[in-house]
């Protein structure tokens, strides 16, 4: 089953772009992912090639060195990365490219000039740093502070679980600039890697997505110029919330695409593998399981198409649809890929079969970019 999206939502230029993105992941990422997973890193050359292929910084205009393009080009990348087995290795590190979009929305002219021309070439990699040892889902509880001292911000605190930390050149850091004001006291500040007082901690060992490394950051009286404030002072929650809606939709689409790939791999596997004098596909149990998965994938795609129609009509991602998508699609992906592993038998547990990597990556999709429980919480509150 190929990705069976509503093609009327995309123009010819998106479909041409899709072919080049698919080719890029197939030739420049998939063959190397095992090596990158083992090294817990993605070589800089990959990012430069992605920049040359025009798939970094969608939406950044040519005047800033970008490829231009619109939100639907970004959707194409999410679909193709999710469908590629490479997504299971590089996904979280690759998605940080969405920071170009945030910069276009909230960056000052000077910040756009400083970062975007290098980001679109893969020469400046960013990391998005919100989560702390004592706060994740509850953003209002972050403790990292940035206090004003003349023309500088002085930052103290710690961050953890940060994706792509090993090669990040610049960190987009959520801080409390008014520590007493809860969510209304948060601002986002750029900190470059070589700033004195910024210390990179351990690379954390984890279950999957190994190439997309994760780690800790410590801020010990880190001084950055006042102009590094990104978006309004104490308006960081708004900066983060806007990108969060888009991010939820993107990760829902990635989850669906990865589940589709898992289904395709499994269908091929069961038609080939034999037992008890027939193929595994020939067992009615297998066909029932495949039928359930097929139905879940089709229903999921219909909801994604609806959310994209809404986007095209309103010019923005609908918050409730993005939340429903992020609640349901990664959970659906989990159900589907779990069955796919089962139908692979022992092979499903072996890393040399891509289904194993898709399984561990899928587990992440229910946790980050907002956990399933936070999606339930927000939908529940809206029903009051
Ligand atoms: C591989 C990976 C990559 C990541 N990359 C980044 C990154 O690049 N940058 C970054 O800033 N962060 C990153 N994170 C962190 C991620 O965003 C958080 O782990 C996630 O938001 C959950 O926060 P937490 O781990 O603190 O869990 P907690 O918030 O402590 O939640 C623990 C459990 O309690 C549940 N829970 C919490 N609040 C409620 C509630 N009100 N009602 C019901 N249940 C609740 C949660 O759903 C969860 O099941 C990454 C995490 C992983 C695993």
Tab-separated table of N, CA and C and ligand atoms in Angstrom, residues 92 127-132 135-138 160-164 206 209 214 364 367-374 377 381, ligand 1:
chain	number	residue	atom	x	y	z
A	92	UNK	N	14.098	12.612	14.739
A	92	UNK	CA	14.072	13.773	15.636
A	92	UNK	C	15.131	14.816	15.274
A	127	UNK	N	19.447	23.164	17.869
A	127	UNK	CA	18.717	22.224	18.729
A	127	UNK	C	17.698	23.029	19.525
A	128	UNK	N	16.585	22.385	19.767
A	128	UNK	CA	15.430	23.017	20.409
A	128	UNK	C	15.430	22.545	21.858
A	129	UNK	N	15.627	23.448	22.805
A	129	UNK	CA	15.850	22.982	24.176
A	129	UNK	C	14.809	23.556	25.130
A	130	UNK	N	13.887	22.713	25.483
A	130	UNK	CA	12.820	23.088	26.409
A	130	UNK	C	12.883	22.199	27.653
A	131	UNK	N	12.947	20.881	27.439
A	131	UNK	CA	12.809	19.913	28.538
A	131	UNK	C	13.962	20.031	29.545
A	132	UNK	N	13.597	19.890	30.823
A	132	UNK	CA	14.595	19.969	31.907
A	132	UNK	C	14.487	18.720	32.776
A	135	UNK	N	11.156	19.122	34.524
A	135	UNK	CA	9.918	19.536	33.843
A	135	UNK	C	9.975	19.175	32.366
A	136	UNK	N	8.871	18.568	31.918
A	136	UNK	CA	8.756	18.207	30.501
A	136	UNK	C	7.411	18.671	29.977
A	137	UNK	N	6.375	17.885	30.274
A	137	UNK	CA	5.032	18.238	29.794
A	137	UNK	C	4.587	19.591	30.340
A	138	UNK	N	4.949	19.878	31.579
A	138	UNK	CA	4.496	21.128	32.206
A	138	UNK	C	5.540	22.224	31.999
A	160	UNK	N	17.627	18.724	29.262
A	160	UNK	CA	17.941	17.310	29.015
A	160	UNK	C	17.112	16.750	27.857
A	161	UNK	N	17.525	15.567	27.395
A	161	UNK	CA	16.879	14.820	26.301
A	161	UNK	C	16.960	15.549	24.967
A	162	UNK	N	17.871	16.475	24.807
A	162	UNK	CA	17.867	17.335	23.621
A	162	UNK	C	18.347	16.570	22.379
A	163	UNK	N	17.521	16.589	21.329
A	163	UNK	CA	17.846	15.860	20.099
A	163	UNK	C	18.903	16.590	19.280
A	164	UNK	N	19.794	15.815	18.695
A	164	UNK	CA	20.804	16.380	17.803
A	164	UNK	C	21.803	17.244	18.542
A	206	UNK	N	19.768	5.244	24.638
A	206	UNK	CA	18.314	5.128	24.561
A	206	UNK	C	17.872	3.947	23.704
A	209	UNK	N	16.126	5.334	17.517
A	209	UNK	CA	16.520	6.608	16.865
A	209	UNK	C	17.957	6.977	17.238
A	214	UNK	N	20.853	12.200	21.739
A	214	UNK	CA	20.190	13.045	22.745
A	214	UNK	C	21.130	13.280	23.910
A	364	UNK	N	8.643	6.271	20.529
A	364	UNK	CA	8.922	7.681	20.850
A	364	UNK	C	7.755	8.590	20.466
A	367	UNK	N	5.434	9.879	22.918
A	367	UNK	CA	5.987	10.583	24.084
A	367	UNK	C	6.350	12.028	23.776
A	368	UNK	N	7.041	12.252	22.650
A	368	UNK	CA	7.485	13.646	22.496
A	368	UNK	C	6.593	14.426	21.542
A	369	UNK	N	6.888	15.719	21.425
A	369	UNK	CA	5.974	16.674	20.762
A	369	UNK	C	4.605	16.639	21.450
A	370	UNK	N	4.609	16.397	22.752
A	370	UNK	CA	3.374	16.299	23.540
A	370	UNK	C	2.955	14.853	23.679
A	371	UNK	N	2.884	14.372	24.921
A	371	UNK	CA	2.526	12.961	25.131
A	371	UNK	C	1.044	12.736	24.812
A	372	UNK	N	0.699	11.466	24.638
A	372	UNK	CA	-0.696	11.090	24.413
A	372	UNK	C	-1.589	11.640	25.530
A	373	UNK	N	-1.077	11.576	26.782
A	373	UNK	CA	-1.903	12.025	27.920
A	373	UNK	C	-2.163	13.520	27.850
A	374	UNK	N	-1.167	14.280	27.402
A	374	UNK	CA	-1.364	15.736	27.295
A	374	UNK	C	-2.385	16.046	26.189
A	377	UNK	N	-5.668	15.373	27.767
A	377	UNK	CA	-5.957	16.460	28.718
A	377	UNK	C	-6.527	17.670	27.979
A	381	UNK	N	-10.311	19.101	28.300
A	381	UNK	CA	-10.602	20.463	28.796
A	381	UNK	C	-11.517	21.217	27.843
B	1	LIG	C1	14.098	10.680	21.997
B	1	LIG	C2	13.637	11.962	22.608
B	1	LIG	C3	13.928	13.160	21.973
B	1	LIG	C4	13.577	14.368	22.589
B	1	LIG	N1	13.985	15.556	22.026
B	1	LIG	C5	13.759	16.723	22.681
B	1	LIG	C6	14.278	17.967	22.189
B	1	LIG	O1	14.920	18.025	21.136
B	1	LIG	N2	14.058	19.084	22.903
B	1	LIG	C7	13.340	19.076	24.065
B	1	LIG	O2	13.167	20.132	24.668
B	1	LIG	N3	12.832	17.921	24.573
B	1	LIG	C8	13.031	16.745	23.911
B	1	LIG	N4	12.528	15.559	24.415
B	1	LIG	C9	11.767	15.587	25.643
B	1	LIG	C10	10.277	15.332	25.427
B	1	LIG	O3	9.697	16.430	24.786
B	1	LIG	C11	9.669	15.011	26.797
B	1	LIG	O4	10.214	13.784	27.234
B	1	LIG	C12	8.155	14.939	26.761
B	1	LIG	O5	7.610	16.218	26.526
B	1	LIG	C13	7.570	14.404	28.079
B	1	LIG	O6	8.094	15.096	29.160
B	1	LIG	P1	8.744	14.299	30.390
B	1	LIG	O7	9.721	13.316	29.852
B	1	LIG	O8	9.237	15.284	31.392
B	1	LIG	O9	7.554	13.488	31.015
B	1	LIG	P2	6.559	14.009	32.162
B	1	LIG	O10	5.988	15.317	31.782
B	1	LIG	O11	7.239	13.915	33.487
B	1	LIG	O12	5.424	12.911	32.081
B	1	LIG	C14	5.547	11.600	32.669
B	1	LIG	C15	4.203	10.869	32.410
B	1	LIG	O13	3.149	11.581	33.069
B	1	LIG	C16	2.152	11.936	32.126
B	1	LIG	N5	1.592	13.231	32.480
B	1	LIG	C17	2.236	14.412	32.629
B	1	LIG	N6	1.366	15.387	32.918
B	1	LIG	C18	0.136	14.802	32.958
B	1	LIG	C19	-1.181	15.278	33.201
B	1	LIG	N7	-1.401	16.583	33.462
B	1	LIG	N8	-2.200	14.408	33.172
B	1	LIG	C20	-1.991	13.091	32.905
B	1	LIG	N9	-0.774	12.582	32.659
B	1	LIG	C21	0.286	13.418	32.680
B	1	LIG	C22	2.879	11.994	30.793
B	1	LIG	O14	1.982	11.871	29.701
B	1	LIG	C23	3.828	10.831	30.923
B	1	LIG	O15	3.129	9.645	30.637
B	1	LIG	C24	12.857	14.355	23.804
B	1	LIG	C25	12.505	13.132	24.403
B	1	LIG	C26	12.892	11.949	23.813
B	1	LIG	C27	12.525	10.663	24.506
